[in-house]
Amino acid sequence: MKSERRHELQENVLANYLGQINQAIEPYSKIILAGVIALLVAVVGYSLYSSKAVGERSDATLGLLQESESQDPEALEAISTRFPGTPAAAWAELQRGSQLLAQGSQGLFVNRQDAEVQLEDAKSAFKSALSKGKDKMLRSRANYGIARAAESLGQIDEAVEGYKDCIKVGESEEIAKACQDRITSLGRDDTKDFLAWFADQDFTPADPSLPPSLPSGNTLPDLPDLNLPALEGGDGEVSDTGVELPEATTDETAAAESDEPETEQPTNEQESMEMPTELTPANDPPAEPATEAPPENTDVKTETPDAS
């Protein structure tokens, strides 16, 4: 009995306590209800926003992976514009700056004016990546890219500042050492002289069909004087210059030679065929006058020389 009585007393105390609470919050019941509803709406909204942000980050990352191999800076810029505030947008700007830096560095030897525009755009892309990303590697590579672009443009002071900012990020010892080496190199006089000289050079070919750094046809030297002096020694005689030329003849000599009849020299076969069969002595002695022979030798005959 005592336990039942004790239980009833406890229930009465709890009921009285709840009644007091209800009386206390009854004037604020509408406000409390509105707060609960607002909290539920906030939770649902945050869930929807989170899912949308996750979807955008996924789409931005996929687009970045697809456009990284295209070597198209405009496509990377479109990703940064479509998905602002995402990590992929900052990396897209970094990738765009790297591509513009590579194209501008090579273009200095083809079209310097266009190359300088690309290098300035590269610096802008790297600075945009710095403003959109907080990742240590991203910030280090962006500062390094700014320094490289400034060095290509001959802007030594800005290049040194970029290398120093890259060292301050502290990505790795290797990148810090590379930046320090460039700072040391840019401090030498020979490097400054070279960059100053290179900034004044224009390797744009005059003729687009010619390869870079080759002169056009207008800059080639004139033809040499081909009026050679008269050379002595004809008929196979070699002159002092080592060139064998026919003997120079005047017009009168050529005309006189053309008037003379041409005679053909017999060949060896013709000479052998035209040889006479009998040979006569070239100088026959004169015939002696006939004299009377002695009476005892009346039959003496005179001999003629043998023709054979």
PDB file of C-alpha atoms in Angstrom:
ATOM      1  CA  MET A   1       0.000   0.000   0.000  1.00  0.00           C
ATOM      2  CA  LYS A   2       2.768   2.337   0.850  1.00  0.00           C
ATOM      3  CA  SER A   3       4.460   1.756  -2.513  1.00  0.00           C
ATOM      4  CA  GLU A   4       1.287   2.450  -4.441  1.00  0.00           C
ATOM      5  CA  ARG A   5       0.761   5.606  -2.472  1.00  0.00           C
ATOM      6  CA  ARG A   6       4.300   6.670  -3.136  1.00  0.00           C
ATOM      7  CA  HIS A   7       3.836   6.061  -6.897  1.00  0.00           C
ATOM      8  CA  GLU A   8       0.713   8.178  -6.980  1.00  0.00           C
ATOM      9  CA  LEU A   9       2.518  11.011  -5.283  1.00  0.00           C
ATOM     10  CA  GLN A  10       5.335  10.866  -7.851  1.00  0.00           C
ATOM     11  CA  GLU A  11       2.863  10.989 -10.746  1.00  0.00           C
ATOM     12  CA  ASN A  12       1.201  13.990  -9.237  1.00  0.00           C
ATOM     13  CA  VAL A  13       4.511  15.787  -8.881  1.00  0.00           C
ATOM     14  CA  LEU A  14       5.425  15.065 -12.527  1.00  0.00           C
ATOM     15  CA  ALA A  15       2.030  16.197 -13.736  1.00  0.00           C
ATOM     16  CA  ASN A  16       2.315  19.398 -11.770  1.00  0.00           C
ATOM     17  CA  TYR A  17       5.791  19.999 -13.219  1.00  0.00           C
ATOM     18  CA  LEU A  18       4.646  19.483 -16.807  1.00  0.00           C
ATOM     19  CA  GLY A  19       1.682  21.713 -16.195  1.00  0.00           C
ATOM     20  CA  GLN A  20       3.944  24.491 -15.006  1.00  0.00           C
ATOM     21  CA  ILE A  21       6.126  24.141 -18.084  1.00  0.00           C
ATOM     22  CA  ASN A  22       3.173  24.281 -20.416  1.00  0.00           C
ATOM     23  CA  GLN A  23       1.936  27.389 -18.708  1.00  0.00           C
ATOM     24  CA  ALA A  24       5.391  28.968 -19.039  1.00  0.00           C
ATOM     25  CA  ILE A  25       5.856  28.323 -22.750  1.00  0.00           C
ATOM     26  CA  GLU A  26       2.275  28.759 -23.833  1.00  0.00           C
ATOM     27  CA  PRO A  27       2.784  32.462 -24.712  1.00  0.00           C
ATOM     28  CA  TYR A  28       5.751  31.502 -26.902  1.00  0.00           C
ATOM     29  CA  SER A  29       4.326  28.425 -28.522  1.00  0.00           C
ATOM     30  CA  LYS A  30       3.919  30.015 -31.964  1.00  0.00           C
ATOM     31  CA  ILE A  31       7.445  31.330 -31.947  1.00  0.00           C
ATOM     32  CA  ILE A  32       8.819  27.970 -30.943  1.00  0.00           C
ATOM     33  CA  LEU A  33       6.804  26.233 -33.655  1.00  0.00           C
ATOM     34  CA  ALA A  34       8.099  28.655 -36.266  1.00  0.00           C
ATOM     35  CA  GLY A  35      11.649  28.036 -35.120  1.00  0.00           C
ATOM     36  CA  VAL A  36      11.243  24.289 -35.401  1.00  0.00           C
ATOM     37  CA  ILE A  37       9.831  24.606 -38.909  1.00  0.00           C
ATOM     38  CA  ALA A  38      12.661  26.932 -39.926  1.00  0.00           C
ATOM     39  CA  LEU A  39      15.199  24.467 -38.599  1.00  0.00           C
ATOM     40  CA  LEU A  40      13.661  21.674 -40.621  1.00  0.00           C
ATOM     41  CA  VAL A  41      13.699  23.818 -43.760  1.00  0.00           C
ATOM     42  CA  ALA A  42      17.348  24.724 -43.177  1.00  0.00           C
ATOM     43  CA  VAL A  43      18.314  21.099 -42.796  1.00  0.00           C
ATOM     44  CA  VAL A  44      16.517  20.139 -45.990  1.00  0.00           C
ATOM     45  CA  GLY A  45      17.969  23.109 -47.881  1.00  0.00           C
ATOM     46  CA  TYR A  46      21.470  22.354 -46.737  1.00  0.00           C
ATOM     47  CA  SER A  47      21.087  18.774 -47.843  1.00  0.00           C
ATOM     48  CA  LEU A  48      19.941  19.863 -51.297  1.00  0.00           C
ATOM     49  CA  TYR A  49      22.727  22.435 -51.564  1.00  0.00           C
ATOM     50  CA  SER A  50      25.335  19.924 -50.511  1.00  0.00           C
ATOM     51  CA  SER A  51      24.180  17.411 -53.072  1.00  0.00           C
ATOM     52  CA  LYS A  52      24.190  20.088 -55.775  1.00  0.00           C
ATOM     53  CA  ALA A  53      27.670  21.266 -54.782  1.00  0.00           C
ATOM     54  CA  VAL A  54      28.913  17.714 -54.855  1.00  0.00           C
ATOM     55  CA  GLY A  55      27.430  17.295 -58.320  1.00  0.00           C
ATOM     56  CA  GLU A  56      29.046  20.509 -59.545  1.00  0.00           C
ATOM     57  CA  ARG A  57      32.409  19.501 -58.156  1.00  0.00           C
ATOM     58  CA  SER A  58      32.093  16.156 -59.857  1.00  0.00           C
ATOM     59  CA  ASP A  59      31.164  17.760 -63.174  1.00  0.00           C
ATOM     60  CA  ALA A  60      33.973  20.301 -62.846  1.00  0.00           C
ATOM     61  CA  THR A  61      36.529  17.604 -62.101  1.00  0.00           C
ATOM     62  CA  LEU A  62      35.350  15.511 -65.031  1.00  0.00           C
ATOM     63  CA  GLY A  63      35.499  18.496 -67.369  1.00  0.00           C
ATOM     64  CA  LEU A  64      38.989  19.358 -66.157  1.00  0.00           C
ATOM     65  CA  LEU A  65      40.216  15.837 -66.846  1.00  0.00           C
ATOM     66  CA  GLN A  66      38.706  15.886 -70.330  1.00  0.00           C
ATOM     67  CA  GLU A  67      40.102  19.268 -71.324  1.00  0.00           C
ATOM     68  CA  SER A  68      43.566  18.856 -69.830  1.00  0.00           C
ATOM     69  CA  GLU A  69      44.713  16.847 -72.854  1.00  0.00           C
ATOM     70  CA  SER A  70      43.140  19.147 -75.445  1.00  0.00           C
ATOM     71  CA  GLN A  71      45.784  21.897 -75.107  1.00  0.00           C
ATOM     72  CA  ASP A  72      42.976  24.456 -75.488  1.00  0.00           C
ATOM     73  CA  PRO A  73      43.254  27.370 -73.021  1.00  0.00           C
ATOM     74  CA  GLU A  74      39.781  28.638 -73.927  1.00  0.00           C
ATOM     75  CA  ALA A  75      38.152  25.343 -72.950  1.00  0.00           C
ATOM     76  CA  LEU A  76      39.895  25.437 -69.573  1.00  0.00           C
ATOM     77  CA  GLU A  77      38.744  29.011 -69.049  1.00  0.00           C
ATOM     78  CA  ALA A  78      35.165  27.883 -69.752  1.00  0.00           C
ATOM     79  CA  ILE A  79      35.412  25.317 -66.956  1.00  0.00           C
ATOM     80  CA  SER A  80      36.556  27.975 -64.518  1.00  0.00           C
ATOM     81  CA  THR A  81      33.631  30.177 -65.553  1.00  0.00           C
ATOM     82  CA  ARG A  82      30.975  27.438 -65.392  1.00  0.00           C
ATOM     83  CA  PHE A  83      31.999  26.076 -61.996  1.00  0.00           C
ATOM     84  CA  PRO A  84      33.147  29.029 -59.875  1.00  0.00           C
ATOM     85  CA  GLY A  85      34.214  28.332 -56.336  1.00  0.00           C
ATOM     86  CA  THR A  86      35.131  24.718 -57.008  1.00  0.00           C
ATOM     87  CA  PRO A  87      38.654  23.339 -56.592  1.00  0.00           C
ATOM     88  CA  ALA A  88      38.575  22.275 -60.229  1.00  0.00           C
ATOM     89  CA  ALA A  89      38.089  25.906 -61.276  1.00  0.00           C
ATOM     90  CA  ALA A  90      41.351  26.910 -59.599  1.00  0.00           C
ATOM     91  CA  TRP A  91      43.212  23.965 -61.114  1.00  0.00           C
ATOM     92  CA  ALA A  92      41.744  24.791 -64.520  1.00  0.00           C
ATOM     93  CA  GLU A  93      43.209  28.297 -64.271  1.00  0.00           C
ATOM     94  CA  LEU A  94      46.571  26.824 -63.300  1.00  0.00           C
ATOM     95  CA  GLN A  95      46.468  24.440 -66.254  1.00  0.00           C
ATOM     96  CA  ARG A  96      45.442  27.248 -68.593  1.00  0.00           C
ATOM     97  CA  GLY A  97      48.370  29.360 -67.429  1.00  0.00           C
ATOM     98  CA  SER A  98      50.786  26.481 -68.008  1.00  0.00           C
ATOM     99  CA  GLN A  99      49.564  25.979 -71.573  1.00  0.00           C
ATOM    100  CA  LEU A 100      49.752  29.690 -72.372  1.00  0.00           C
ATOM    101  CA  LEU A 101      53.250  29.825 -70.894  1.00  0.00           C
ATOM    102  CA  ALA A 102      54.427  26.947 -73.105  1.00  0.00           C
ATOM    103  CA  GLN A 103      52.839  28.409 -76.238  1.00  0.00           C
ATOM    104  CA  GLY A 104      54.177  31.885 -75.545  1.00  0.00           C
ATOM    105  CA  SER A 105      57.716  30.680 -74.866  1.00  0.00           C
ATOM    106  CA  GLN A 106      57.801  28.835 -78.182  1.00  0.00           C
ATOM    107  CA  GLY A 107      56.091  31.685 -80.002  1.00  0.00           C
ATOM    108  CA  LEU A 108      58.902  34.114 -79.166  1.00  0.00           C
ATOM    109  CA  PHE A 109      60.849  32.521 -82.027  1.00  0.00           C
ATOM    110  CA  VAL A 110      57.952  32.759 -84.500  1.00  0.00           C
ATOM    111  CA  ASN A 111      55.834  35.839 -83.750  1.00  0.00           C
ATOM    112  CA  ARG A 112      57.051  37.897 -80.811  1.00  0.00           C
ATOM    113  CA  GLN A 113      54.031  40.195 -80.639  1.00  0.00           C
ATOM    114  CA  ASP A 114      51.531  37.337 -80.273  1.00  0.00           C
ATOM    115  CA  ALA A 115      53.861  35.504 -77.899  1.00  0.00           C
ATOM    116  CA  GLU A 116      54.030  38.459 -75.523  1.00  0.00           C
ATOM    117  CA  VAL A 117      50.221  38.571 -75.394  1.00  0.00           C
ATOM    118  CA  GLN A 118      50.119  34.870 -74.525  1.00  0.00           C
ATOM    119  CA  LEU A 119      52.695  35.311 -71.773  1.00  0.00           C
ATOM    120  CA  GLU A 120      50.725  38.172 -70.225  1.00  0.00           C
ATOM    121  CA  ASP A 121      47.577  36.025 -70.345  1.00  0.00           C
ATOM    122  CA  ALA A 122      49.531  33.246 -68.645  1.00  0.00           C
ATOM    123  CA  LYS A 123      50.435  35.561 -65.778  1.00  0.00           C
ATOM    124  CA  SER A 124      46.779  36.549 -65.406  1.00  0.00           C
ATOM    125  CA  ALA A 125      45.702  32.895 -65.333  1.00  0.00           C
ATOM    126  CA  PHE A 126      48.249  32.054 -62.631  1.00  0.00           C
ATOM    127  CA  LYS A 127      47.102  35.005 -60.523  1.00  0.00           C
ATOM    128  CA  SER A 128      43.492  33.881 -60.949  1.00  0.00           C
ATOM    129  CA  ALA A 129      44.462  30.423 -59.709  1.00  0.00           C
ATOM    130  CA  LEU A 130      46.038  31.995 -56.619  1.00  0.00           C
ATOM    131  CA  SER A 131      42.843  33.870 -55.833  1.00  0.00           C
ATOM    132  CA  LYS A 132      40.614  30.790 -56.228  1.00  0.00           C
ATOM    133  CA  GLY A 133      42.627  28.058 -54.551  1.00  0.00           C
ATOM    134  CA  LYS A 134      44.168  27.460 -51.144  1.00  0.00           C
ATOM    135  CA  ASP A 135      46.020  24.249 -51.866  1.00  0.00           C
ATOM    136  CA  LYS A 136      49.744  24.458 -51.118  1.00  0.00           C
ATOM    137  CA  MET A 137      50.839  22.764 -54.330  1.00  0.00           C
ATOM    138  CA  LEU A 138      48.523  24.929 -56.419  1.00  0.00           C
ATOM    139  CA  ARG A 139      49.833  28.143 -54.890  1.00  0.00           C
ATOM    140  CA  SER A 140      53.442  27.018 -55.283  1.00  0.00           C
ATOM    141  CA  ARG A 141      53.030  26.138 -58.960  1.00  0.00           C
ATOM    142  CA  ALA A 142      51.095  29.332 -59.659  1.00  0.00           C
ATOM    143  CA  ASN A 143      53.860  31.518 -58.194  1.00  0.00           C
ATOM    144  CA  TYR A 144      56.467  29.548 -60.115  1.00  0.00           C
ATOM    145  CA  GLY A 145      54.495  30.044 -63.341  1.00  0.00           C
ATOM    146  CA  ILE A 146      54.263  33.794 -62.768  1.00  0.00           C
ATOM    147  CA  ALA A 147      58.027  33.934 -62.309  1.00  0.00           C
ATOM    148  CA  ARG A 148      58.664  31.910 -65.481  1.00  0.00           C
ATOM    149  CA  ALA A 149      56.367  34.092 -67.577  1.00  0.00           C
ATOM    150  CA  ALA A 150      57.949  37.281 -66.245  1.00  0.00           C
ATOM    151  CA  GLU A 151      61.428  35.914 -66.966  1.00  0.00           C
ATOM    152  CA  SER A 152      60.439  35.119 -70.559  1.00  0.00           C
ATOM    153  CA  LEU A 153      59.268  38.715 -70.956  1.00  0.00           C
ATOM    154  CA  GLY A 154      62.531  40.072 -69.553  1.00  0.00           C
ATOM    155  CA  GLN A 155      60.858  41.356 -66.365  1.00  0.00           C
ATOM    156  CA  ILE A 156      63.624  40.405 -63.952  1.00  0.00           C
ATOM    157  CA  ASP A 157      62.290  42.082 -60.788  1.00  0.00           C
ATOM    158  CA  GLU A 158      58.852  40.494 -61.092  1.00  0.00           C
ATOM    159  CA  ALA A 159      60.438  37.128 -61.839  1.00  0.00           C
ATOM    160  CA  VAL A 160      62.574  37.280 -58.695  1.00  0.00           C
ATOM    161  CA  GLU A 161      59.523  38.165 -56.579  1.00  0.00           C
ATOM    162  CA  GLY A 162      57.620  35.239 -58.043  1.00  0.00           C
ATOM    163  CA  TYR A 163      60.409  32.815 -57.198  1.00  0.00           C
ATOM    164  CA  LYS A 164      60.583  34.181 -53.643  1.00  0.00           C
ATOM    165  CA  ASP A 165      56.817  33.756 -53.198  1.00  0.00           C
ATOM    166  CA  CYS A 166      57.131  30.184 -54.416  1.00  0.00           C
ATOM    167  CA  ILE A 167      59.813  29.489 -51.804  1.00  0.00           C
ATOM    168  CA  LYS A 168      57.608  30.977 -49.059  1.00  0.00           C
ATOM    169  CA  VAL A 169      54.815  28.506 -49.802  1.00  0.00           C
ATOM    170  CA  GLY A 170      57.153  25.679 -48.818  1.00  0.00           C
ATOM    171  CA  GLU A 171      55.840  22.957 -51.095  1.00  0.00           C
ATOM    172  CA  SER A 172      59.082  20.961 -51.171  1.00  0.00           C
ATOM    173  CA  GLU A 173      62.826  21.355 -50.886  1.00  0.00           C
ATOM    174  CA  GLU A 174      63.314  20.548 -54.564  1.00  0.00           C
ATOM    175  CA  ILE A 175      61.105  23.364 -55.824  1.00  0.00           C
ATOM    176  CA  ALA A 176      62.670  25.762 -53.319  1.00  0.00           C
ATOM    177  CA  LYS A 177      66.160  24.873 -54.555  1.00  0.00           C
ATOM    178  CA  ALA A 178      65.110  25.345 -58.182  1.00  0.00           C
ATOM    179  CA  CYS A 179      63.695  28.787 -57.376  1.00  0.00           C
ATOM    180  CA  GLN A 180      66.831  29.798 -55.494  1.00  0.00           C
ATOM    181  CA  ASP A 181      68.998  28.743 -58.440  1.00  0.00           C
ATOM    182  CA  ARG A 182      66.946  30.942 -60.761  1.00  0.00           C
ATOM    183  CA  ILE A 183      67.217  33.881 -58.371  1.00  0.00           C
ATOM    184  CA  THR A 184      70.992  33.480 -58.292  1.00  0.00           C
ATOM    185  CA  SER A 185      71.170  33.229 -62.065  1.00  0.00           C
ATOM    186  CA  LEU A 186      69.020  36.325 -62.579  1.00  0.00           C
ATOM    187  CA  GLY A 187      71.343  38.284 -60.308  1.00  0.00           C
ATOM    188  CA  ARG A 188      74.348  37.812 -62.612  1.00  0.00           C
ATOM    189  CA  ASP A 189      75.282  40.511 -65.094  1.00  0.00           C
ATOM    190  CA  ASP A 190      75.637  38.154 -68.040  1.00  0.00           C
ATOM    191  CA  THR A 191      72.078  36.896 -67.525  1.00  0.00           C
ATOM    192  CA  LYS A 192      70.750  40.432 -67.353  1.00  0.00           C
ATOM    193  CA  ASP A 193      72.627  41.377 -70.508  1.00  0.00           C
ATOM    194  CA  PHE A 194      71.288  38.360 -72.353  1.00  0.00           C
ATOM    195  CA  LEU A 195      67.678  38.996 -71.308  1.00  0.00           C
ATOM    196  CA  ALA A 196      68.004  42.653 -72.314  1.00  0.00           C
ATOM    197  CA  TRP A 197      69.394  41.627 -75.697  1.00  0.00           C
ATOM    198  CA  PHE A 198      66.779  38.914 -76.191  1.00  0.00           C
ATOM    199  CA  ALA A 199      63.946  41.318 -75.386  1.00  0.00           C
ATOM    200  CA  ASP A 200      64.955  43.484 -78.364  1.00  0.00           C
ATOM    201  CA  GLN A 201      65.092  40.605 -80.843  1.00  0.00           C
ATOM    202  CA  ASP A 202      62.323  39.797 -83.295  1.00  0.00           C
ATOM    203  CA  PHE A 203      62.614  36.390 -84.907  1.00  0.00           C
ATOM    204  CA  THR A 204      59.471  36.785 -86.992  1.00  0.00           C
ATOM    205  CA  PRO A 205      60.289  35.690 -90.573  1.00  0.00           C
ATOM    206  CA  ALA A 206      59.534  38.203 -93.312  1.00  0.00           C
ATOM    207  CA  ASP A 207      58.039  35.452 -95.465  1.00  0.00           C
ATOM    208  CA  PRO A 208      55.595  33.145 -93.645  1.00  0.00           C
ATOM    209  CA  SER A 209      56.715  30.256 -95.839  1.00  0.00           C
ATOM    210  CA  LEU A 210      60.279  30.507 -94.532  1.00  0.00           C
ATOM    211  CA  PRO A 211      61.290  28.754 -91.309  1.00  0.00           C
ATOM    212  CA  PRO A 212      62.010  30.979 -88.299  1.00  0.00           C
ATOM    213  CA  SER A 213      65.259  32.940 -88.035  1.00  0.00           C
ATOM    214  CA  LEU A 214      66.174  32.530 -91.701  1.00  0.00           C
ATOM    215  CA  PRO A 215      66.656  35.645 -93.878  1.00  0.00           C
ATOM    216  CA  SER A 216      64.252  36.429 -96.657  1.00  0.00           C
ATOM    217  CA  GLY A 217      65.219  36.783-100.300  1.00  0.00           C
ATOM    218  CA  ASN A 218      65.542  40.547 -99.973  1.00  0.00           C
ATOM    219  CA  THR A 219      68.401  40.255 -97.505  1.00  0.00           C
ATOM    220  CA  LEU A 220      70.553  37.941 -99.606  1.00  0.00           C
ATOM    221  CA  PRO A 221      73.679  39.450-101.250  1.00  0.00           C
ATOM    222  CA  ASP A 222      73.690  40.452-104.898  1.00  0.00           C
ATOM    223  CA  LEU A 223      75.030  38.160-107.578  1.00  0.00           C
ATOM    224  CA  PRO A 224      78.803  38.350-108.099  1.00  0.00           C
ATOM    225  CA  ASP A 225      80.357  39.983-111.160  1.00  0.00           C
ATOM    226  CA  LEU A 226      80.514  37.272-113.825  1.00  0.00           C
ATOM    227  CA  ASN A 227      82.405  39.363-116.422  1.00  0.00           C
ATOM    228  CA  LEU A 228      85.594  37.315-116.381  1.00  0.00           C
ATOM    229  CA  PRO A 229      88.812  38.768-117.895  1.00  0.00           C
ATOM    230  CA  ALA A 230      90.107  37.485-121.210  1.00  0.00           C
ATOM    231  CA  LEU A 231      92.165  34.347-120.734  1.00  0.00           C
ATOM    232  CA  GLU A 232      95.329  33.649-122.719  1.00  0.00           C
ATOM    233  CA  GLY A 233      96.222  30.298-124.125  1.00  0.00           C
ATOM    234  CA  GLY A 234      93.999  28.497-126.594  1.00  0.00           C
ATOM    235  CA  ASP A 235      94.181  25.215-128.466  1.00  0.00           C
ATOM    236  CA  GLY A 236      94.275  23.127-125.340  1.00  0.00           C
ATOM    237  CA  GLU A 237      96.676  25.353-123.423  1.00  0.00           C
ATOM    238  CA  VAL A 238      95.623  25.710-119.820  1.00  0.00           C
ATOM    239  CA  SER A 239      95.580  29.250-118.493  1.00  0.00           C
ATOM    240  CA  ASP A 240      96.717  30.385-115.080  1.00  0.00           C
ATOM    241  CA  THR A 241      93.215  30.000-113.652  1.00  0.00           C
ATOM    242  CA  GLY A 242      93.104  26.338-114.566  1.00  0.00           C
ATOM    243  CA  VAL A 243      90.227  26.763-117.044  1.00  0.00           C
ATOM    244  CA  GLU A 244      90.776  25.514-120.592  1.00  0.00           C
ATOM    245  CA  LEU A 245      89.062  27.823-123.060  1.00  0.00           C
ATOM    246  CA  PRO A 246      89.286  28.010-126.895  1.00  0.00           C
ATOM    247  CA  GLU A 247      91.475  30.692-128.384  1.00  0.00           C
ATOM    248  CA  ALA A 248      89.640  33.917-128.890  1.00  0.00           C
ATOM    249  CA  THR A 249      89.331  34.886-132.562  1.00  0.00           C
ATOM    250  CA  THR A 250      88.257  38.105-134.139  1.00  0.00           C
ATOM    251  CA  ASP A 251      85.516  38.456-136.687  1.00  0.00           C
ATOM    252  CA  GLU A 252      87.977  39.063-139.590  1.00  0.00           C
ATOM    253  CA  THR A 253      89.997  35.947-138.761  1.00  0.00           C
ATOM    254  CA  ALA A 254      86.845  33.866-138.519  1.00  0.00           C
ATOM    255  CA  ALA A 255      85.634  35.189-141.882  1.00  0.00           C
ATOM    256  CA  ALA A 256      88.983  34.457-143.562  1.00  0.00           C
ATOM    257  CA  GLU A 257      89.025  30.931-142.255  1.00  0.00           C
ATOM    258  CA  SER A 258      85.489  30.367-143.465  1.00  0.00           C
ATOM    259  CA  ASP A 259      86.487  31.381-147.056  1.00  0.00           C
ATOM    260  CA  GLU A 260      89.269  28.801-147.338  1.00  0.00           C
ATOM    261  CA  PRO A 261      88.199  25.488-148.838  1.00  0.00           C
ATOM    262  CA  GLU A 262      88.195  22.610-146.525  1.00  0.00           C
ATOM    263  CA  THR A 263      90.376  19.678-147.431  1.00  0.00           C
ATOM    264  CA  GLU A 264      89.909  16.277-146.078  1.00  0.00           C
ATOM    265  CA  GLN A 265      92.907  14.427-144.804  1.00  0.00           C
ATOM    266  CA  PRO A 266      92.941  10.860-145.978  1.00  0.00           C
ATOM    267  CA  THR A 267      92.698   8.234-143.374  1.00  0.00           C
ATOM    268  CA  ASN A 268      95.173   5.430-142.986  1.00  0.00           C
ATOM    269  CA  GLU A 269      92.940   2.974-144.889  1.00  0.00           C
ATOM    270  CA  GLN A 270      92.482   5.393-147.766  1.00  0.00           C
ATOM    271  CA  GLU A 271      96.236   5.945-147.984  1.00  0.00           C
ATOM    272  CA  SER A 272      96.910   2.235-148.096  1.00  0.00           C
ATOM    273  CA  MET A 273      94.301   1.698-150.797  1.00  0.00           C
ATOM    274  CA  GLU A 274      95.517   4.557-152.977  1.00  0.00           C
ATOM    275  CA  MET A 275      99.201   3.611-152.966  1.00  0.00           C
ATOM    276  CA  PRO A 276     100.503   2.977-156.503  1.00  0.00           C
ATOM    277  CA  THR A 277     101.454  -0.551-157.432  1.00  0.00           C
ATOM    278  CA  GLU A 278     104.767   0.496-159.019  1.00  0.00           C
ATOM    279  CA  LEU A 279     107.164   2.954-157.632  1.00  0.00           C
ATOM    280  CA  THR A 280     109.354   5.085-159.829  1.00  0.00           C
ATOM    281  CA  PRO A 281     112.464   6.711-158.552  1.00  0.00           C
ATOM    282  CA  ALA A 282     111.947  10.269-157.702  1.00  0.00           C
ATOM    283  CA  ASN A 283     115.176  11.466-159.409  1.00  0.00           C
ATOM    284  CA  ASP A 284     116.043   9.441-162.519  1.00  0.00           C
ATOM    285  CA  PRO A 285     119.488  10.178-163.886  1.00  0.00           C
ATOM    286  CA  PRO A 286     119.433  11.866-167.306  1.00  0.00           C
ATOM    287  CA  ALA A 287     119.819   9.528-170.232  1.00  0.00           C
ATOM    288  CA  GLU A 288     123.284   9.551-171.762  1.00  0.00           C
ATOM    289  CA  PRO A 289     123.560  10.144-175.494  1.00  0.00           C
ATOM    290  CA  ALA A 290     123.961   7.037-177.522  1.00  0.00           C
ATOM    291  CA  THR A 291     127.484   6.349-178.748  1.00  0.00           C
ATOM    292  CA  GLU A 292     128.724   4.036-181.342  1.00  0.00           C
ATOM    293  CA  ALA A 293     129.825   0.811-179.893  1.00  0.00           C
ATOM    294  CA  PRO A 294     133.046  -0.802-180.927  1.00  0.00           C
ATOM    295  CA  PRO A 295     132.669  -3.037-183.899  1.00  0.00           C
ATOM    296  CA  GLU A 296     133.335  -6.150-181.898  1.00  0.00           C
ATOM    297  CA  ASN A 297     130.474  -5.580-179.470  1.00  0.00           C
ATOM    298  CA  THR A 298     127.480  -4.849-181.623  1.00  0.00           C
ATOM    299  CA  ASP A 299     124.955  -6.716-179.478  1.00  0.00           C
ATOM    300  CA  VAL A 300     125.269  -4.596-176.290  1.00  0.00           C
ATOM    301  CA  LYS A 301     121.923  -3.689-174.754  1.00  0.00           C
ATOM    302  CA  THR A 302     121.281  -0.844-172.410  1.00  0.00           C
ATOM    303  CA  GLU A 303     119.732  -1.801-169.066  1.00  0.00           C
ATOM    304  CA  THR A 304     117.030   0.212-167.555  1.00  0.00           C
ATOM    305  CA  PRO A 305     116.852   0.595-163.793  1.00  0.00           C
ATOM    306  CA  ASP A 306     114.736  -1.927-162.043  1.00  0.00           C
ATOM    307  CA  ALA A 307     111.479  -0.374-161.056  1.00  0.00           C
ATOM    308  CA  SER A 308     110.959  -2.886-158.372  1.00  0.00           C
TER     309      SER A 308
END
